[in-house]
Short mmCIF file of C-alpha atoms in Angstrom, two decimals:
data_model
loop_
_atom_site.label_atom_id
_atom_site.label_comp_id
_atom_site.label_asym_id
_atom_site.label_seq_id
_atom_site.Cartn_x
_atom_site.Cartn_y
_atom_site.Cartn_z
CA MET A 44 -4.16 60.43 33.86
CA ALA A 45 -5.30 57.53 31.69
CA THR A 46 -8.28 58.03 29.46
CA PHE A 47 -10.70 55.43 28.12
CA PRO A 48 -12.71 55.55 24.92
CA ASN A 49 -16.43 56.10 25.10
CA ALA A 50 -17.85 52.60 24.84
CA ALA A 51 -21.17 53.80 23.53
CA ALA A 52 -19.59 56.04 20.90
CA ASP A 53 -17.02 53.51 19.67
CA ALA A 54 -19.22 50.43 19.64
CA VAL A 55 -19.40 48.77 16.20
CA PRO A 56 -22.89 47.60 15.34
CA VAL A 57 -23.09 43.85 14.85
CA ARG A 58 -25.48 42.65 12.16
CA PRO A 59 -27.47 39.71 13.49
CA LEU A 60 -27.57 36.51 11.46
CA LEU A 61 -30.89 35.78 9.83
CA PHE A 62 -32.63 32.52 10.69
CA ASP A 63 -32.20 31.12 7.19
CA GLN A 64 -28.47 31.88 7.33
CA VAL A 65 -28.14 30.02 10.61
CA ASP A 66 -30.04 27.11 9.11
CA ASP A 67 -27.73 27.09 6.08
CA LEU A 68 -24.63 27.11 8.28
CA GLN A 69 -25.98 24.25 10.36
CA ARG A 70 -26.69 22.22 7.22
CA LEU A 71 -23.18 22.98 5.94
CA GLN A 72 -21.64 21.83 9.22
CA LYS A 73 -23.65 18.59 9.26
CA ALA A 74 -22.83 17.89 5.62
CA ALA A 75 -19.11 18.53 6.20
CA GLN A 76 -19.03 16.23 9.22
CA LYS A 77 -20.84 13.50 7.31
CA ILE A 78 -18.66 13.49 4.22
CA GLY A 79 -15.49 13.94 6.26
CA SER A 80 -16.08 10.63 8.01
CA ILE A 81 -16.33 8.52 4.81
CA LEU A 82 -13.15 6.99 3.38
CA ASP A 83 -14.68 4.74 0.73
CA LEU A 84 -14.50 6.81 -2.47
CA ASP A 85 -17.58 5.38 -4.21
CA GLN A 86 -19.69 5.66 -1.07
CA LEU A 87 -18.47 9.21 -0.49
CA ILE A 88 -19.33 10.42 -3.98
CA ASP A 89 -22.73 8.72 -3.98
CA ASN A 90 -23.46 10.34 -0.64
CA ILE A 91 -22.52 13.79 -1.94
CA VAL A 92 -24.51 13.68 -5.16
CA ASN A 93 -27.57 12.13 -3.50
CA ASP A 94 -28.03 13.03 0.16
CA VAL A 95 -25.95 16.18 0.47
CA ALA A 96 -26.82 17.71 -2.90
CA ARG A 97 -30.53 17.18 -2.42
CA SER A 98 -30.47 18.66 1.07
CA PHE A 99 -29.18 21.88 -0.53
CA GLY A 100 -31.97 21.92 -3.08
CA CYS A 101 -30.02 20.60 -6.06
CA VAL A 102 -32.38 18.62 -8.24
CA GLU A 103 -29.49 17.32 -10.36
CA ALA A 104 -25.92 16.94 -9.18
CA SER A 105 -22.73 15.29 -10.40
CA ILE A 106 -19.05 14.99 -9.57
CA TYR A 107 -16.35 14.68 -12.21
CA LEU A 108 -12.89 13.57 -11.08
CA HIS A 109 -9.66 14.73 -12.69
CA ASP A 110 -7.82 12.09 -14.71
CA GLU A 111 -4.43 13.77 -14.95
CA GLU A 112 -2.86 11.21 -17.30
CA ARG A 113 -5.61 11.48 -19.91
CA GLY A 114 -6.32 15.20 -19.44
CA GLU A 115 -10.01 14.47 -18.93
CA MET A 116 -12.75 14.82 -16.36
CA VAL A 117 -14.43 11.51 -15.61
CA LEU A 118 -17.96 11.30 -14.23
CA ALA A 119 -17.68 9.49 -10.88
CA GLY A 120 -21.16 10.12 -9.43
CA VAL A 121 -24.43 11.49 -10.73
CA CYS A 122 -27.92 12.08 -9.38
CA GLY A 123 -31.01 13.10 -11.35
CA CYS A 124 -29.49 12.81 -14.83
CA SER A 125 -30.65 10.08 -17.20
CA VAL A 126 -28.32 10.97 -20.08
CA ASN A 127 -24.79 10.70 -18.67
CA HIS A 128 -23.57 7.80 -16.54
CA LYS A 129 -20.46 6.95 -14.57
CA GLY A 130 -17.39 6.86 -16.77
CA HIS A 131 -18.56 9.64 -19.08
CA CYS A 132 -15.57 11.82 -20.01
CA LEU A 133 -15.15 15.49 -20.88
CA LYS A 134 -12.00 17.08 -22.29
CA ILE A 135 -10.51 19.77 -20.06
CA GLY A 136 -10.92 23.21 -21.62
CA LYS A 137 -12.89 21.88 -24.56
CA GLU A 138 -16.14 20.27 -23.45
CA GLY A 139 -18.93 21.66 -21.31
CA MET A 140 -19.00 23.86 -18.25
CA VAL A 141 -17.06 21.11 -16.46
CA GLY A 142 -14.21 21.30 -18.96
CA TYR A 143 -14.19 25.11 -18.76
CA VAL A 144 -14.12 25.16 -14.95
CA ALA A 145 -11.41 22.48 -14.84
CA SER A 146 -9.16 24.57 -17.09
CA THR A 147 -9.78 27.97 -15.47
CA GLY A 148 -10.20 26.93 -11.85
CA GLN A 149 -13.11 29.37 -11.54
CA ILE A 150 -16.74 28.76 -10.65
CA ARG A 151 -19.16 29.15 -13.57
CA TYR A 152 -22.83 29.89 -13.07
CA ALA A 153 -25.34 29.80 -15.90
CA PRO A 154 -28.64 31.33 -14.72
CA ASP A 155 -30.04 30.41 -18.14
CA VAL A 156 -28.23 27.44 -19.70
CA ARG A 157 -29.79 28.23 -23.08
CA LYS A 158 -27.57 31.31 -23.26
CA ASP A 159 -24.37 29.73 -21.98
CA GLU A 160 -21.82 28.87 -24.68
CA TYR A 161 -20.19 26.11 -22.63
CA TYR A 162 -23.28 24.28 -21.46
CA ILE A 163 -23.85 20.78 -22.85
CA GLY A 164 -27.44 19.62 -22.51
CA CYS A 165 -28.39 16.85 -20.12
CA GLU A 166 -32.03 16.85 -19.03
CA HIS A 167 -34.41 18.78 -21.30
CA ASP A 168 -36.00 20.66 -18.42
CA THR A 169 -32.71 21.98 -17.01
CA LEU A 170 -32.62 25.79 -17.10
CA SER A 171 -29.85 26.79 -14.67
CA GLU A 172 -26.60 25.15 -13.66
CA VAL A 173 -23.51 25.86 -11.59
CA ALA A 174 -20.11 24.16 -11.87
CA ILE A 175 -17.62 24.53 -9.01
CA PRO A 176 -13.97 23.40 -9.08
CA LEU A 177 -12.71 21.07 -6.38
CA HIS A 178 -9.19 22.01 -5.35
CA VAL A 179 -6.80 20.87 -2.64
CA GLY A 180 -4.07 23.46 -2.61
CA GLU A 181 -3.05 23.97 -6.23
CA SER A 182 -4.16 20.50 -7.32
CA LEU A 183 -7.39 19.97 -9.23
CA VAL A 184 -9.38 17.13 -7.69
CA GLY A 185 -12.57 17.43 -9.72
CA VAL A 186 -15.64 19.51 -10.51
CA PHE A 187 -19.02 19.54 -8.76
CA THR A 188 -22.11 20.50 -10.74
CA ALA A 189 -25.67 21.21 -9.70
CA SER A 190 -28.58 22.05 -11.97
CA HIS A 191 -32.22 23.08 -11.62
CA PRO A 192 -35.31 23.23 -13.87
CA GLU A 193 -35.93 26.88 -12.93
CA LEU A 194 -34.21 29.97 -14.28
CA ASP A 195 -31.63 31.58 -12.00
CA ALA A 196 -32.37 28.97 -9.33
CA PHE A 197 -29.18 29.57 -7.32
CA PRO A 198 -29.12 32.91 -5.47
CA ARG A 199 -25.77 34.37 -4.43
CA GLN A 200 -26.11 33.15 -0.86
CA GLN A 201 -26.65 29.56 -1.97
CA LEU A 202 -23.74 29.75 -4.41
CA ARG A 203 -21.46 30.82 -1.55
CA LEU A 204 -22.80 27.98 0.53
CA LEU A 205 -22.17 25.45 -2.24
CA GLN A 206 -18.64 26.79 -2.68
CA ALA A 207 -18.00 26.34 1.03
CA LEU A 208 -19.38 22.82 0.81
CA CYS A 209 -17.12 22.06 -2.16
CA ASP A 210 -14.04 22.99 -0.10
CA HIS A 211 -14.97 20.14 2.27
CA VAL A 212 -15.87 17.85 -0.64
CA ALA A 213 -12.48 18.37 -2.29
CA VAL A 214 -10.58 17.46 0.88
CA ALA A 215 -12.82 14.45 1.55
CA ILE A 216 -12.36 13.12 -2.01
CA HIS A 217 -8.61 13.72 -1.86
CA ASN A 218 -8.35 11.79 1.41
CA ALA A 219 -10.57 8.97 0.13
CA ARG A 220 -8.49 8.59 -3.05
CA ARG A 221 -5.27 8.45 -1.02
CA PHE A 222 -6.82 5.90 1.31
CA GLN A 223 -8.01 3.84 -1.67
CA SER A 224 -4.56 3.98 -3.27
CA GLU A 225 -2.78 3.03 -0.06
CA ARG A 226 -5.23 0.20 0.61
CA ALA A 227 -4.71 -1.17 -2.90
CA GLU A 228 -0.95 -0.95 -2.40
CA ARG A 229 -1.19 -2.80 0.92
CA GLU A 230 -3.34 -5.51 -0.66
CA THR A 231 -0.83 -5.88 -3.49
CA MET A 232 2.06 -6.12 -1.03
CA SER A 233 0.16 -8.66 1.05
CA ARG A 234 -0.64 -10.73 -2.03
CA GLU A 235 2.98 -10.61 -3.17
CA ALA A 236 4.14 -11.58 0.32
CA GLN A 237 1.85 -14.60 0.31
CA GLU A 238 3.13 -15.61 -3.12
CA ALA A 239 6.70 -15.20 -1.86
CA ARG A 240 5.84 -17.33 1.18
CA ALA A 241 4.48 -20.09 -1.04
CA MET A 242 7.61 -19.99 -3.19
CA GLN A 243 9.87 -20.01 -0.15
CA GLN A 244 8.03 -22.93 1.41
CA ALA A 245 8.44 -24.77 -1.87
CA LEU A 246 12.23 -24.47 -1.48
CA LEU A 247 12.16 -26.27 1.87
CA PRO A 248 12.34 -30.07 1.94
CA LYS A 249 8.99 -31.74 1.27
CA SER A 250 9.80 -34.71 3.49
CA SER A 251 12.50 -36.06 5.76
CA PRO A 252 15.12 -38.34 4.18
CA TYR A 253 15.02 -42.05 5.00
CA ILE A 254 18.35 -43.42 6.25
CA PRO A 255 18.26 -46.72 8.19
CA GLY A 256 19.43 -46.24 11.76
CA PHE A 257 18.86 -42.49 11.76
CA MET A 258 15.93 -40.16 12.32
CA ILE A 259 16.24 -36.79 10.58
CA SER A 260 13.63 -34.02 10.54
CA GLY A 261 13.36 -30.25 10.17
CA LEU A 262 10.78 -27.49 10.55
CA SER A 263 10.76 -23.75 9.75
CA ILE A 264 7.99 -21.34 10.77
CA PRO A 265 8.75 -17.73 9.73
CA ALA A 266 7.66 -14.93 12.07
CA ARG A 267 6.35 -13.02 9.03
CA ALA A 268 5.08 -14.13 5.65
CA VAL A 269 8.66 -14.72 4.55
CA GLY A 270 12.01 -14.76 6.30
CA GLY A 271 15.67 -15.64 6.01
CA ASP A 272 15.77 -18.92 7.96
CA TRP A 273 16.05 -22.19 6.11
CA TYR A 274 17.22 -25.75 6.36
CA ASP A 275 17.97 -28.31 3.68
CA PHE A 276 18.77 -31.95 3.03
CA ILE A 277 21.16 -32.69 0.15
CA PRO A 278 21.42 -36.37 -0.84
CA PHE A 279 24.62 -37.59 -2.51
CA ALA A 280 25.00 -40.49 -4.91
CA ASP A 281 27.31 -42.40 -2.53
CA GLY A 282 24.64 -42.50 0.20
CA ARG A 283 25.91 -39.62 2.27
CA LEU A 284 23.58 -36.75 3.21
CA GLY A 285 24.29 -33.03 3.39
CA LEU A 286 22.58 -31.12 6.23
CA VAL A 287 22.11 -27.36 6.19
CA LEU A 288 20.83 -24.98 8.87
CA ALA A 289 21.10 -21.26 8.09
CA ASP A 290 19.81 -17.76 8.80
CA VAL A 291 20.12 -14.67 6.59
CA SER A 292 20.43 -11.33 8.41
CA GLY A 293 17.29 -9.23 8.38
CA LYS A 294 13.65 -10.10 7.92
CA GLY A 295 11.01 -10.09 5.24
CA THR A 296 11.28 -10.26 1.47
CA ALA A 297 14.88 -8.99 1.27
CA ALA A 298 16.10 -11.77 3.56
CA ALA A 299 14.06 -14.32 1.61
CA LEU A 300 15.68 -13.25 -1.68
CA LEU A 301 19.17 -13.56 -0.21
CA MET A 302 18.24 -16.93 1.25
CA SER A 303 17.10 -18.22 -2.13
CA ALA A 304 20.30 -17.05 -3.83
CA THR A 305 22.51 -18.56 -1.12
CA ARG A 306 20.62 -21.85 -1.23
CA GLY A 307 21.19 -22.19 -4.97
CA MET A 308 24.91 -21.49 -4.72
CA LEU A 309 25.35 -23.84 -1.75
CA ARG A 310 23.66 -26.73 -3.53
CA SER A 311 25.80 -26.23 -6.62
CA LEU A 312 29.00 -26.26 -4.56
CA ALA A 313 27.90 -29.21 -2.41
CA GLU A 314 27.21 -31.33 -5.50
CA ALA A 315 30.86 -30.88 -6.50
CA CYS A 316 31.64 -33.30 -3.62
CA CYS A 317 33.83 -30.86 -1.75
CA THR A 318 34.31 -31.07 2.00
CA PRO A 319 32.11 -28.83 4.21
CA ALA A 320 35.01 -26.44 4.89
CA GLU A 321 35.80 -26.15 1.17
CA VAL A 322 32.12 -25.55 0.34
CA LEU A 323 31.80 -22.70 2.85
CA THR A 324 35.12 -21.14 1.81
CA LYS A 325 34.05 -21.03 -1.85
CA LEU A 326 30.52 -19.92 -0.96
CA ASN A 327 31.84 -17.10 1.20
CA GLY A 328 34.03 -15.86 -1.66
CA LEU A 329 30.96 -15.61 -3.89
CA LEU A 330 28.81 -13.87 -1.27
CA VAL A 331 31.46 -11.29 -0.36
CA ASP A 332 31.35 -10.08 -3.96
CA ASP A 333 27.56 -10.23 -4.38
CA PHE A 334 25.96 -9.39 -1.02
CA PRO A 335 24.94 -5.79 -0.17
CA ALA A 336 27.01 -4.12 2.53
CA GLY A 337 26.00 -5.19 6.02
CA LYS A 338 24.21 -8.37 4.90
CA PHE A 339 25.50 -11.77 5.89
CA VAL A 340 24.50 -15.41 6.45
CA THR A 341 25.17 -17.62 9.43
CA LEU A 342 25.20 -21.27 8.42
CA VAL A 343 26.08 -24.76 9.60
CA TYR A 344 26.79 -27.28 6.86
CA GLY A 345 27.54 -30.88 7.66
CA VAL A 346 27.83 -34.19 5.80
CA LEU A 347 26.47 -37.34 7.42
CA ASP A 348 28.13 -40.64 6.49
CA PRO A 349 25.78 -43.43 7.59
CA VAL A 350 28.43 -46.13 6.96
CA THR A 351 31.00 -44.72 9.38
CA ARG A 352 28.28 -43.08 11.50
CA SER A 353 30.21 -39.81 11.41
CA LEU A 354 29.14 -36.19 10.90
CA THR A 355 31.66 -33.70 9.54
CA PHE A 356 30.57 -30.05 9.65
CA ALA A 357 31.78 -26.49 9.23
CA ASN A 358 30.21 -23.51 10.99
CA ALA A 359 29.94 -20.00 9.53
CA GLY A 360 29.06 -17.96 12.60
CA HIS A 361 25.92 -19.89 13.44
CA LEU A 362 24.88 -21.06 16.90
CA HIS A 363 26.95 -24.02 18.00
CA PRO A 364 25.31 -27.39 17.36
CA LEU A 365 24.32 -29.27 20.50
CA PHE A 366 25.58 -32.86 20.62
CA VAL A 367 23.95 -35.28 23.04
CA ASP A 368 24.99 -38.89 23.59
CA GLY A 369 25.37 -41.35 26.45
CA GLN A 370 28.26 -39.30 27.85
CA GLY A 371 26.10 -36.18 28.22
CA ALA A 372 25.56 -32.95 26.26
CA GLN A 373 28.09 -30.54 24.77
CA PHE A 374 28.21 -27.73 22.23
CA LEU A 375 30.38 -28.43 19.20
CA ASP A 376 32.80 -25.73 18.17
CA THR A 377 35.08 -25.10 15.19
CA GLU A 378 38.32 -23.13 15.05
CA ARG A 379 37.51 -20.74 12.20
CA GLY A 380 34.20 -19.62 10.81
CA LEU A 381 33.05 -16.03 10.22
CA PRO A 382 29.52 -15.42 8.94
CA LEU A 383 29.30 -15.67 5.16
CA GLY A 384 29.46 -12.48 3.12
CA LEU A 385 31.36 -10.25 5.56
CA SER A 386 34.99 -10.75 4.54
CA CYS A 387 37.24 -13.29 2.86
CA GLY A 388 38.53 -16.19 4.95
CA ASP A 389 38.61 -19.95 5.26
CA TYR A 390 36.70 -22.40 7.44
CA SER A 391 37.69 -25.35 9.61
CA GLU A 392 35.88 -28.64 10.18
CA THR A 393 34.87 -30.76 13.12
CA THR A 394 34.00 -34.46 12.96
CA VAL A 395 31.99 -36.33 15.53
CA THR A 396 31.19 -40.05 15.70
CA LEU A 397 27.59 -40.91 16.39
CA SER A 398 26.86 -43.80 18.75
CA PRO A 399 24.11 -46.26 17.75
#
C-alpha cells in the first residue's frame, strides 16, 4: 500500500517578503527595463548616474569604463561630483577604489572613507562609498561607484540591490558599446562606398563624343553604390572611335576594383592601335594571370570608322549586340569569345556596315 508524507509535518515555512523588499525589487525591475532599452552609450550612462542612481538613494554616482589598451579606467558619467569630470582617468590597481576594484574584480565598500586606504577624495562631505565592478562574463566593462555624506550609508540589503543593478548595467553598457562600434563601422563603410561611387563615376565618360553623321550615348546606373558595369569611349588620332560595354562578375566594391583595373589595361592596349580581337586576346592573357579564381569580365569592344561607316567588334562572352537597320533587327554574333579572365584563348571579329 502506498504511503504519503504528512503534509502538515513536512511543510517548509516560507518567510514572507517585507514591503520594503518588494518595493526594492520593483524598483530594480523598472530600472533594469529602462536601461536595457537604451542603445546610445552616452544617454545610457547619463541615465544610470542620474535617474537610476538617485532613485536608489545615491547622492553621488559615477561610471568608469575600462580602456583596455591604456590599462586605465576612464570616467564616462558622473552625478553629484564637482571635482572629477568626464575623461578623468585612474590607473588600474594603483589609483582609488575604482582602480582597486578593477584589478581585483571584487566589490569594495568603505563605510568610513576616512579610514579606507584606497579612497581618493572627491566631495568634502563624502563619508561612505561603494565601488562595484561591471563584468560581462570574464570581461571587465567598468566600475560603478556611489557615495553618501553619511557614515555607513549603504546597508547590506542595499548593497545587494546595487550589485544586482550593476549586473544589468554591465550588460546594457556592453550592448551599447557594441552597437556604437557597429554603427561607426557601418557609417565608415557607407562613407567609403560613396567615395568609391564618386571615383567610379569619374571613370565614366563625361560627355558623348561628337562624330558628324552619328549619335552616340551611354548611361550606367549601378544597383548599389558601386558596381562592375561600365562603358567607355576611346578616341583615336585617325578619327576612329573605340566603344566599350562591359560587366565584371559580382557586385559592390570588389567588382568596382576589378572594373577599374580592367579599364586601365584595356585603354592601354587599345591605344596601341591593335584590332579588337587582338586587344581582347592580349587583355585576356593579362586577366587570367591576375584575376582571383572565379572572377571574370564579359565585354564587347568595337571600333567605329566614320569614313567607311563600319563597326568592327569582338565579343568576350557579353550579350550579343542588337543591330537594327532598314532590313530589320538581328543579333550580331562572333565565332570565338569566352569571358575574360577564365582561361587562355583567342577572339574573333565581326564587321558590320552602317547605313546612313
